[in-house]
PDB file of C-alpha atoms in Angstrom:
ATOM      1  CA  MET I 212     237.950-148.622 -71.109  1.00  0.00           C
ATOM      2  CA  HIS I 213     239.459-150.405 -68.095  1.00  0.00           C
ATOM      3  CA  TYR I 214     237.572-153.593 -68.978  1.00  0.00           C
ATOM      4  CA  LEU I 215     238.923-153.487 -72.543  1.00  0.00           C
ATOM      5  CA  ILE I 216     242.492-152.918 -71.332  1.00  0.00           C
ATOM      6  CA  GLY I 217     242.191-155.873 -68.989  1.00  0.00           C
ATOM      7  CA  PHE I 218     240.774-158.135 -71.707  1.00  0.00           C
ATOM      8  CA  VAL I 219     243.419-157.305 -74.350  1.00  0.00           C
ATOM      9  CA  ILE I 220     246.398-157.677 -71.993  1.00  0.00           C
ATOM     10  CA  ALA I 221     245.077-160.939 -70.536  1.00  0.00           C
ATOM     11  CA  LEU I 222     244.419-162.292 -74.037  1.00  0.00           C
ATOM     12  CA  ALA I 223     248.060-161.649 -74.960  1.00  0.00           C
ATOM     13  CA  MET I 224     249.250-163.293 -71.731  1.00  0.00           C
ATOM     14  CA  GLY I 225     247.107-166.366 -72.336  1.00  0.00           C
ATOM     15  CA  LEU I 226     248.368-166.722 -75.920  1.00  0.00           C
ATOM     16  CA  THR I 227     252.087-166.146 -75.300  1.00  0.00           C
ATOM     17  CA  GLY I 228     252.732-166.054 -71.532  1.00  0.00           C
ATOM     18  CA  ILE I 229     254.248-162.547 -71.778  1.00  0.00           C
ATOM     19  CA  GLY I 230     253.052-158.951 -71.781  1.00  0.00           C
ATOM     20  CA  GLY I 231     251.697-158.586 -68.245  1.00  0.00           C
ATOM     21  CA  GLY I 232     253.879-155.835 -66.775  1.00  0.00           C
ATOM     22  CA  SER I 233     255.145-154.571 -70.135  1.00  0.00           C
ATOM     23  CA  PHE I 234     251.590-153.682 -71.166  1.00  0.00           C
ATOM     24  CA  THR I 235     249.805-153.058 -67.884  1.00  0.00           C
ATOM     25  CA  VAL I 236     252.102-150.443 -66.350  1.00  0.00           C
ATOM     26  CA  PRO I 237     252.215-148.139 -69.428  1.00  0.00           C
ATOM     27  CA  ALA I 238     248.435-148.482 -69.849  1.00  0.00           C
ATOM     28  CA  LEU I 239     247.778-147.597 -66.214  1.00  0.00           C
ATOM     29  CA  VAL I 240     250.159-144.618 -66.274  1.00  0.00           C
ATOM     30  CA  LEU I 241     249.404-143.208 -69.740  1.00  0.00           C
ATOM     31  CA  ILE I 242     245.700-144.035 -70.163  1.00  0.00           C
ATOM     32  CA  VAL I 243     244.280-144.431 -66.651  1.00  0.00           C
ATOM     33  CA  GLY I 244     246.541-141.783 -65.096  1.00  0.00           C
ATOM     34  CA  LEU I 245     247.697-143.711 -62.011  1.00  0.00           C
ATOM     35  CA  PRO I 246     250.918-142.702 -60.231  1.00  0.00           C
ATOM     36  CA  ALA I 247     253.896-144.846 -61.164  1.00  0.00           C
ATOM     37  CA  ASN I 248     254.167-146.804 -57.901  1.00  0.00           C
ATOM     38  CA  THR I 249     250.400-147.456 -57.792  1.00  0.00           C
ATOM     39  CA  ALA I 250     250.481-148.629 -61.430  1.00  0.00           C
ATOM     40  CA  VAL I 251     253.273-151.094 -60.612  1.00  0.00           C
ATOM     41  CA  GLY I 252     251.458-152.436 -57.530  1.00  0.00           C
ATOM     42  CA  THR I 253     248.143-152.804 -59.379  1.00  0.00           C
ATOM     43  CA  ALA I 254     249.895-154.485 -62.328  1.00  0.00           C
ATOM     44  CA  PHE I 255     251.533-156.979 -59.959  1.00  0.00           C
ATOM     45  CA  VAL I 256     248.205-158.153 -58.535  1.00  0.00           C
ATOM     46  CA  TYR I 257     246.489-158.188 -61.939  1.00  0.00           C
ATOM     47  CA  ALA I 258     249.288-160.168 -63.618  1.00  0.00           C
ATOM     48  CA  GLY I 259     249.394-162.570 -60.669  1.00  0.00           C
ATOM     49  CA  VAL I 260     245.691-163.399 -60.955  1.00  0.00           C
ATOM     50  CA  MET I 261     245.946-163.841 -64.725  1.00  0.00           C
ATOM     51  CA  ARG I 262     248.921-166.191 -64.378  1.00  0.00           C
ATOM     52  CA  LEU I 263     247.121-168.103 -61.619  1.00  0.00           C
ATOM     53  CA  ILE I 264     244.251-168.772 -64.017  1.00  0.00           C
ATOM     54  CA  ALA I 265     246.576-169.750 -66.880  1.00  0.00           C
ATOM     55  CA  ALA I 266     248.898-171.941 -64.773  1.00  0.00           C
ATOM     56  CA  PRO I 267     246.640-175.059 -64.587  1.00  0.00           C
ATOM     57  CA  PHE I 268     246.562-175.295 -68.401  1.00  0.00           C
ATOM     58  CA  TYR I 269     250.354-175.730 -68.419  1.00  0.00           C
ATOM     59  CA  LEU I 270     250.573-177.818 -65.240  1.00  0.00           C
ATOM     60  CA  LEU I 271     248.040-180.345 -66.533  1.00  0.00           C
ATOM     61  CA  GLY I 272     250.022-180.585 -69.760  1.00  0.00           C
ATOM     62  CA  LYS I 273     253.228-181.185 -67.722  1.00  0.00           C
ATOM     63  CA  HIS I 274     254.873-178.163 -69.331  1.00  0.00           C
ATOM     64  CA  VAL I 275     256.768-177.009 -66.212  1.00  0.00           C
ATOM     65  CA  HIS I 276     260.423-177.778 -65.371  1.00  0.00           C
ATOM     66  CA  LEU I 277     260.340-177.696 -61.565  1.00  0.00           C
ATOM     67  CA  ARG I 278     264.112-177.784 -61.026  1.00  0.00           C
ATOM     68  CA  TYR I 279     264.792-174.828 -63.311  1.00  0.00           C
ATOM     69  CA  LEU I 280     261.846-172.977 -61.777  1.00  0.00           C
ATOM     70  CA  TRP I 281     263.318-173.384 -58.288  1.00  0.00           C
ATOM     71  CA  LEU I 282     266.768-172.203 -59.419  1.00  0.00           C
ATOM     72  CA  LEU I 283     265.273-169.132 -61.112  1.00  0.00           C
ATOM     73  CA  LEU I 284     263.354-168.199 -57.972  1.00  0.00           C
ATOM     74  CA  GLN I 285     266.476-168.473 -55.786  1.00  0.00           C
ATOM     75  CA  GLY I 286     268.013-165.558 -57.667  1.00  0.00           C
ATOM     76  CA  ALA I 287     264.898-163.588 -58.583  1.00  0.00           C
ATOM     77  CA  ILE I 288     263.318-163.306 -55.127  1.00  0.00           C
ATOM     78  CA  PRO I 289     266.287-161.390 -53.593  1.00  0.00           C
ATOM     79  CA  GLY I 290     266.289-159.223 -56.735  1.00  0.00           C
ATOM     80  CA  LEU I 291     262.581-158.595 -56.238  1.00  0.00           C
ATOM     81  CA  PHE I 292     263.276-157.218 -52.755  1.00  0.00           C
ATOM     82  CA  ILE I 293     265.938-154.896 -54.157  1.00  0.00           C
ATOM     83  CA  GLY I 294     263.723-153.608 -56.977  1.00  0.00           C
ATOM     84  CA  THR I 295     260.741-153.025 -54.690  1.00  0.00           C
ATOM     85  CA  TYR I 296     262.916-151.142 -52.204  1.00  0.00           C
ATOM     86  CA  LEU I 297     264.313-148.918 -54.980  1.00  0.00           C
ATOM     87  CA  LEU I 298     260.789-148.145 -56.194  1.00  0.00           C
ATOM     88  CA  ARG I 299     259.666-147.181 -52.692  1.00  0.00           C
ATOM     89  CA  LEU I 300     262.800-145.085 -52.253  1.00  0.00           C
ATOM     90  CA  LEU I 301     262.156-143.082 -55.420  1.00  0.00           C
ATOM     91  CA  SER I 302     258.355-142.879 -55.249  1.00  0.00           C
ATOM     92  CA  THR I 303     258.016-139.464 -53.670  1.00  0.00           C
ATOM     93  CA  SER I 304     256.005-136.609 -55.112  1.00  0.00           C
ATOM     94  CA  ALA I 305     259.200-134.827 -56.119  1.00  0.00           C
ATOM     95  CA  SER I 306     260.767-137.771 -57.927  1.00  0.00           C
ATOM     96  CA  SER I 307     257.624-139.338 -59.446  1.00  0.00           C
ATOM     97  CA  PRO I 308     258.465-138.153 -63.013  1.00  0.00           C
ATOM     98  CA  VAL I 309     261.930-139.684 -62.589  1.00  0.00           C
ATOM     99  CA  VAL I 310     260.313-143.015 -61.720  1.00  0.00           C
ATOM    100  CA  VAL I 311     258.194-142.788 -64.887  1.00  0.00           C
ATOM    101  CA  VAL I 312     261.341-142.202 -66.958  1.00  0.00           C
ATOM    102  CA  VAL I 313     263.144-145.157 -65.342  1.00  0.00           C
ATOM    103  CA  LEU I 314     260.088-147.381 -65.861  1.00  0.00           C
ATOM    104  CA  GLY I 315     260.002-146.389 -69.537  1.00  0.00           C
ATOM    105  CA  VAL I 316     263.706-147.125 -70.000  1.00  0.00           C
ATOM    106  CA  LEU I 317     263.416-150.538 -68.326  1.00  0.00           C
ATOM    107  CA  LEU I 318     260.333-151.535 -70.318  1.00  0.00           C
ATOM    108  CA  THR I 319     261.863-150.364 -73.602  1.00  0.00           C
ATOM    109  CA  ALA I 320     265.178-152.103 -72.933  1.00  0.00           C
ATOM    110  CA  SER I 321     263.655-155.414 -71.837  1.00  0.00           C
ATOM    111  CA  SER I 322     261.298-155.481 -74.831  1.00  0.00           C
ATOM    112  CA  SER I 323     264.110-154.583 -77.255  1.00  0.00           C
ATOM    113  CA  ILE I 324     266.163-157.562 -76.089  1.00  0.00           C
ATOM    114  CA  SER I 325     263.691-159.839 -77.834  1.00  0.00           C
ATOM    115  CA  PHE I 326     265.016-158.498 -81.177  1.00  0.00           C
ATOM    116  CA  ALA I 327     268.663-159.085 -80.310  1.00  0.00           C
ATOM    117  CA  ARG I 328     270.295-161.910 -82.217  1.00  0.00           C
ATOM    118  CA  PRO I 329     270.013-164.866 -79.846  1.00  0.00           C
ATOM    119  CA  LEU I 330     273.208-166.536 -78.674  1.00  0.00           C
ATOM    120  CA  GLN I 331     271.733-169.984 -78.325  1.00  0.00           C
ATOM    121  CA  ASN I 332     273.375-172.584 -76.113  1.00  0.00           C
ATOM    122  CA  PRO I 333     270.640-175.142 -75.395  1.00  0.00           C
ATOM    123  CA  GLN I 334     272.841-177.270 -73.116  1.00  0.00           C
ATOM    124  CA  PHE I 335     274.018-174.370 -70.943  1.00  0.00           C
ATOM    125  CA  ALA I 336     271.400-174.724 -68.171  1.00  0.00           C
ATOM    126  CA  HIS I 337     271.787-178.509 -68.124  1.00  0.00           C
ATOM    127  CA  LYS I 338     275.573-178.276 -67.663  1.00  0.00           C
ATOM    128  CA  ASN I 339     275.641-175.100 -65.519  1.00  0.00           C
ATOM    129  CA  PRO I 340     272.316-174.988 -63.633  1.00  0.00           C
ATOM    130  CA  HIS I 341     273.708-172.835 -60.786  1.00  0.00           C
ATOM    131  CA  TRP I 342     274.120-169.933 -63.237  1.00  0.00           C
ATOM    132  CA  LEU I 343     270.337-169.634 -63.531  1.00  0.00           C
ATOM    133  CA  ARG I 344     270.310-168.013 -60.068  1.00  0.00           C
ATOM    134  CA  TRP I 345     272.634-165.228 -61.222  1.00  0.00           C
ATOM    135  CA  PHE I 346     270.857-164.718 -64.531  1.00  0.00           C
ATOM    136  CA  SER I 347     267.502-164.381 -62.770  1.00  0.00           C
ATOM    137  CA  LEU I 348     268.751-161.873 -60.166  1.00  0.00           C
ATOM    138  CA  PRO I 349     268.528-158.813 -62.493  1.00  0.00           C
ATOM    139  CA  ILE I 350     265.198-160.128 -63.789  1.00  0.00           C
ATOM    140  CA  GLY I 351     263.923-160.016 -60.212  1.00  0.00           C
ATOM    141  CA  VAL I 352     265.249-156.474 -59.742  1.00  0.00           C
ATOM    142  CA  GLU I 353     263.413-155.265 -62.830  1.00  0.00           C
ATOM    143  CA  ALA I 354     260.249-157.112 -61.804  1.00  0.00           C
ATOM    144  CA  GLY I 355     260.345-155.469 -58.377  1.00  0.00           C
ATOM    145  CA  PHE I 356     260.772-152.010 -59.859  1.00  0.00           C
ATOM    146  CA  SER I 357     258.464-152.234 -62.863  1.00  0.00           C
ATOM    147  CA  SER I 358     256.462-155.503 -62.481  1.00  0.00           C
ATOM    148  CA  ALA I 359     257.858-156.414 -65.941  1.00  0.00           C
ATOM    149  CA  GLY I 360     260.718-158.637 -67.038  1.00  0.00           C
ATOM    150  CA  ALA I 361     259.646-162.055 -65.775  1.00  0.00           C
ATOM    151  CA  GLY I 362     257.718-162.674 -68.989  1.00  0.00           C
ATOM    152  CA  ILE I 363     259.976-161.432 -71.793  1.00  0.00           C
ATOM    153  CA  LEU I 364     263.371-161.841 -70.124  1.00  0.00           C
ATOM    154  CA  GLY I 365     262.502-165.141 -68.465  1.00  0.00           C
ATOM    155  CA  THR I 366     261.232-166.580 -71.737  1.00  0.00           C
ATOM    156  CA  LEU I 367     264.348-165.466 -73.642  1.00  0.00           C
ATOM    157  CA  LEU I 368     266.650-166.889 -70.970  1.00  0.00           C
ATOM    158  CA  LEU I 369     265.003-170.318 -70.971  1.00  0.00           C
ATOM    159  CA  LEU I 370     264.454-170.404 -74.732  1.00  0.00           C
ATOM    160  CA  ASN I 371     268.099-169.723 -75.575  1.00  0.00           C
ATOM    161  CA  TYR I 372     269.980-171.322 -72.668  1.00  0.00           C
ATOM    162  CA  SER I 373     268.004-174.452 -71.839  1.00  0.00           C
ATOM    163  CA  GLU I 374     267.130-177.652 -73.642  1.00  0.00           C
ATOM    164  CA  MET I 375     263.390-177.263 -72.971  1.00  0.00           C
ATOM    165  CA  PRO I 376     260.857-177.215 -75.831  1.00  0.00           C
ATOM    166  CA  PRO I 377     258.907-173.940 -76.325  1.00  0.00           C
ATOM    167  CA  ALA I 378     255.761-175.183 -74.539  1.00  0.00           C
ATOM    168  CA  GLN I 379     257.771-176.081 -71.427  1.00  0.00           C
ATOM    169  CA  VAL I 380     259.582-172.752 -71.586  1.00  0.00           C
ATOM    170  CA  VAL I 381     256.252-170.888 -71.551  1.00  0.00           C
ATOM    171  CA  GLY I 382     254.876-173.026 -68.714  1.00  0.00           C
ATOM    172  CA  THR I 383     257.993-172.711 -66.554  1.00  0.00           C
ATOM    173  CA  ASP I 384     258.215-168.972 -67.121  1.00  0.00           C
ATOM    174  CA  LEU I 385     254.509-168.583 -66.369  1.00  0.00           C
ATOM    175  CA  LEU I 386     254.971-170.212 -62.942  1.00  0.00           C
ATOM    176  CA  PHE I 387     258.120-168.135 -62.433  1.00  0.00           C
ATOM    177  CA  GLY I 388     256.196-164.923 -63.084  1.00  0.00           C
ATOM    178  CA  LEU I 389     253.328-166.120 -60.894  1.00  0.00           C
ATOM    179  CA  ALA I 390     255.601-166.633 -57.881  1.00  0.00           C
ATOM    180  CA  LEU I 391     257.168-163.180 -58.302  1.00  0.00           C
ATOM    181  CA  ALA I 392     253.727-161.605 -58.740  1.00  0.00           C
ATOM    182  CA  VAL I 393     252.422-163.157 -55.509  1.00  0.00           C
ATOM    183  CA  ILE I 394     255.400-161.933 -53.484  1.00  0.00           C
ATOM    184  CA  GLY I 395     255.440-158.509 -55.131  1.00  0.00           C
ATOM    185  CA  SER I 396     251.688-158.112 -54.632  1.00  0.00           C
ATOM    186  CA  ALA I 397     252.082-158.781 -50.916  1.00  0.00           C
ATOM    187  CA  PHE I 398     254.647-155.977 -50.619  1.00  0.00           C
ATOM    188  CA  HIS I 399     252.583-153.460 -52.554  1.00  0.00           C
ATOM    189  CA  TRP I 400     249.417-154.398 -50.685  1.00  0.00           C
ATOM    190  CA  GLN I 401     251.199-153.701 -47.424  1.00  0.00           C
ATOM    191  CA  PHE I 402     252.451-150.363 -48.762  1.00  0.00           C
ATOM    192  CA  GLY I 403     248.949-149.432 -49.957  1.00  0.00           C
ATOM    193  CA  SER I 404     250.162-148.818 -53.523  1.00  0.00           C
ATOM    194  CA  ILE I 405     247.279-150.648 -55.237  1.00  0.00           C
ATOM    195  CA  SER I 406     244.142-149.115 -56.770  1.00  0.00           C
ATOM    196  CA  GLY I 407     241.321-151.467 -55.791  1.00  0.00           C
ATOM    197  CA  VAL I 408     238.769-149.835 -58.115  1.00  0.00           C
ATOM    198  CA  VAL I 409     240.977-150.080 -61.210  1.00  0.00           C
ATOM    199  CA  LEU I 410     242.091-153.594 -60.260  1.00  0.00           C
ATOM    200  CA  LYS I 411     238.498-154.882 -60.097  1.00  0.00           C
ATOM    201  CA  GLN I 412     237.724-153.469 -63.536  1.00  0.00           C
ATOM    202  CA  LEU I 413     240.909-154.931 -65.039  1.00  0.00           C
ATOM    203  CA  LEU I 414     240.093-158.356 -63.588  1.00  0.00           C
ATOM    204  CA  ALA I 415     236.513-158.219 -64.868  1.00  0.00           C
ATOM    205  CA  GLY I 416     237.858-157.856 -68.412  1.00  0.00           C
ATOM    206  CA  GLY I 417     240.982-159.949 -67.903  1.00  0.00           C
ATOM    207  CA  ILE I 418     239.498-163.211 -66.626  1.00  0.00           C
ATOM    208  CA  PRO I 419     237.583-163.987 -69.846  1.00  0.00           C
ATOM    209  CA  GLY I 420     240.542-162.674 -71.871  1.00  0.00           C
ATOM    210  CA  VAL I 421     243.094-165.051 -70.350  1.00  0.00           C
ATOM    211  CA  LEU I 422     240.728-168.020 -70.699  1.00  0.00           C
ATOM    212  CA  VAL I 423     240.207-167.291 -74.391  1.00  0.00           C
ATOM    213  CA  GLY I 424     243.967-166.861 -74.852  1.00  0.00           C
ATOM    214  CA  CYS I 425     244.811-170.183 -73.193  1.00  0.00           C
ATOM    215  CA  LEU I 426     242.180-172.043 -75.233  1.00  0.00           C
ATOM    216  CA  PHE I 427     243.517-170.711 -78.542  1.00  0.00           C
ATOM    217  CA  ALA I 428     247.229-170.647 -77.631  1.00  0.00           C
ATOM    218  CA  ARG I 429     248.112-173.609 -79.849  1.00  0.00           C
ATOM    219  CA  LYS I 430     246.215-172.234 -82.847  1.00  0.00           C
ATOM    220  CA  VAL I 431     247.950-168.836 -83.016  1.00  0.00           C
ATOM    221  CA  PRO I 432     251.495-168.222 -84.382  1.00  0.00           C
ATOM    222  CA  ALA I 433     252.999-167.315 -81.025  1.00  0.00           C
ATOM    223  CA  ARG I 434     256.368-166.179 -82.421  1.00  0.00           C
ATOM    224  CA  LYS I 435     254.803-163.515 -84.656  1.00  0.00           C
ATOM    225  CA  LEU I 436     252.476-162.442 -81.862  1.00  0.00           C
ATOM    226  CA  LYS I 437     255.419-162.049 -79.459  1.00  0.00           C
ATOM    227  CA  VAL I 438     257.138-159.758 -81.973  1.00  0.00           C
ATOM    228  CA  ALA I 439     254.007-157.609 -82.192  1.00  0.00           C
ATOM    229  CA  ILE I 440     253.745-157.484 -78.382  1.00  0.00           C
ATOM    230  CA  ALA I 441     257.407-156.467 -78.082  1.00  0.00           C
ATOM    231  CA  VAL I 442     256.967-153.656 -80.649  1.00  0.00           C
ATOM    232  CA  ILE I 443     253.943-152.257 -78.826  1.00  0.00           C
ATOM    233  CA  ALA I 444     255.749-152.512 -75.475  1.00  0.00           C
ATOM    234  CA  ILE I 445     258.750-150.616 -76.887  1.00  0.00           C
ATOM    235  CA  PHE I 446     256.554-147.750 -78.079  1.00  0.00           C
ATOM    236  CA  ALA I 447     254.717-147.701 -74.746  1.00  0.00           C
ATOM    237  CA  GLY I 448     258.042-147.548 -72.891  1.00  0.00           C
ATOM    238  CA  LEU I 449     259.267-144.704 -75.100  1.00  0.00           C
ATOM    239  CA  GLN I 450     256.032-142.834 -74.430  1.00  0.00           C
ATOM    240  CA  LEU I 451     256.639-143.198 -70.686  1.00  0.00           C
ATOM    241  CA  VAL I 452     260.163-141.820 -71.127  1.00  0.00           C
ATOM    242  CA  TRP I 453     258.799-138.861 -73.131  1.00  0.00           C
ATOM    243  CA  ASN I 454     256.046-138.043 -70.633  1.00  0.00           C
ATOM    244  CA  GLY I 455     258.343-138.408 -67.641  1.00  0.00           C
ATOM    245  CA  ALA I 456     261.084-136.282 -69.214  1.00  0.00           C
ATOM    246  CA  ARG I 457     258.594-133.518 -70.033  1.00  0.00           C
ATOM    247  CA  ALA I 458     257.361-133.565 -66.441  1.00  0.00           C
ATOM    248  CA  VAL I 459     260.923-133.390 -65.105  1.00  0.00           C
ATOM    249  CA  ILE I 460     261.729-130.403 -67.357  1.00  0.00           C
ATOM    250  CA  ALA I 461     258.487-128.668 -66.407  1.00  0.00           C
ATOM    251  CA  GLN I 462     259.139-128.975 -62.685  1.00  0.00           C
ATOM    252  CA  PRO I 463     259.752-125.528 -61.147  1.00  0.00           C
ATOM    253  CA  ALA I 464     263.204-124.941 -59.773  1.00  0.00           C
ATOM    254  CA  PRO I 465     263.319-124.871 -55.971  1.00  0.00           C
ATOM    255  CA  ALA I 466     262.930-121.331 -54.719  1.00  0.00           C
ATOM    256  CA  ALA I 467     266.076-119.758 -53.343  1.00  0.00           C
ATOM    257  CA  ALA I 468     266.079-119.132 -49.636  1.00  0.00           C
ATOM    258  CA  ALA I 469     265.138-115.572 -48.793  1.00  0.00           C
ATOM    259  CA  PRO I 470     268.064-113.549 -47.376  1.00  0.00           C
ATOM    260  CA  LYS I 471     267.883-112.907 -43.706  1.00  0.00           C
ATOM    261  CA  ALA I 472     266.775-109.414 -42.786  1.00  0.00           C
ATOM    262  CA  ALA I 473     269.525-107.216 -41.455  1.00  0.00           C
ATOM    263  CA  PRO I 474     269.155-106.361 -37.771  1.00  0.00           C
ATOM    264  CA  ALA I 475     267.435-103.070 -37.212  1.00  0.00           C
ATOM    265  CA  ALA I 476     269.741-100.191 -36.355  1.00  0.00           C
ATOM    266  CA  PRO I 477     269.311 -98.860 -32.815  1.00  0.00           C
ATOM    267  CA  SER I 478     267.138 -95.749 -32.723  1.00  0.00           C
ATOM    268  CA  PRO I 479     268.961 -92.575 -31.687  1.00  0.00           C
ATOM    269  CA  ALA I 480     268.489 -91.567 -28.086  1.00  0.00           C
ATOM    270  CA  ARG I 481     266.027 -88.780 -27.499  1.00  0.00           C
ATOM    271  CA  ALA I 482     267.435 -85.583 -26.172  1.00  0.00           C
ATOM    272  CA  GLU I 483     266.420 -84.925 -22.645  1.00  0.00           C
TER     273      GLU I 483
END
């Protein structure tokens, strides 16, 4: 099952450049049964390797805008620190269901944005490039907390607010997600929140999947495929919210502190 999950997610990433965190985290939590923070850490490493394999296809085709990539990273990397810190802060045994709920909300919200009516301004980034730092800051926060966002949100940002053609948008966003995945993976590796066994199985299925996806990327209607990916990611996010909310409700209330015992009354003196 892990091999199949890895293959399908990597195939989608190779075809469209998105779907890494949005698919991997729900699959690892709902199907594999990993804790939320371990699922995020494992998804970071997995998505990073898949993007590393796909990156040369776009670099050789000169489909990367290096200036916009650098501006995006200037805002996203500080956001990545913030998101990772928040995840570590909340990832205790008591608050784990809360983390699952938050992950579900973030994944659902970021995937739903792809259906919002785009407010296109293709010359915005060219005229106001410094704003890319601020737009990418919340993307970095979400990536740090959920390993998602760099794909869907980064693609939407560049597609609607830059003059780049779609192929260059995908290539630039792919390198953007790769950089965040490398940094995020280093943090989670240090924290020990990565399942090595699951990661190896995902990679075994994912490496052929991403290669197949990159080879057939130009022959598949990417726009329709992105819509299908977003729909599946929304349902997966809602399922995380449902499971996490049920776990929160089912948690036993903390036991009330037992009242202190009253001091024993002094025994009456014996008559001489």
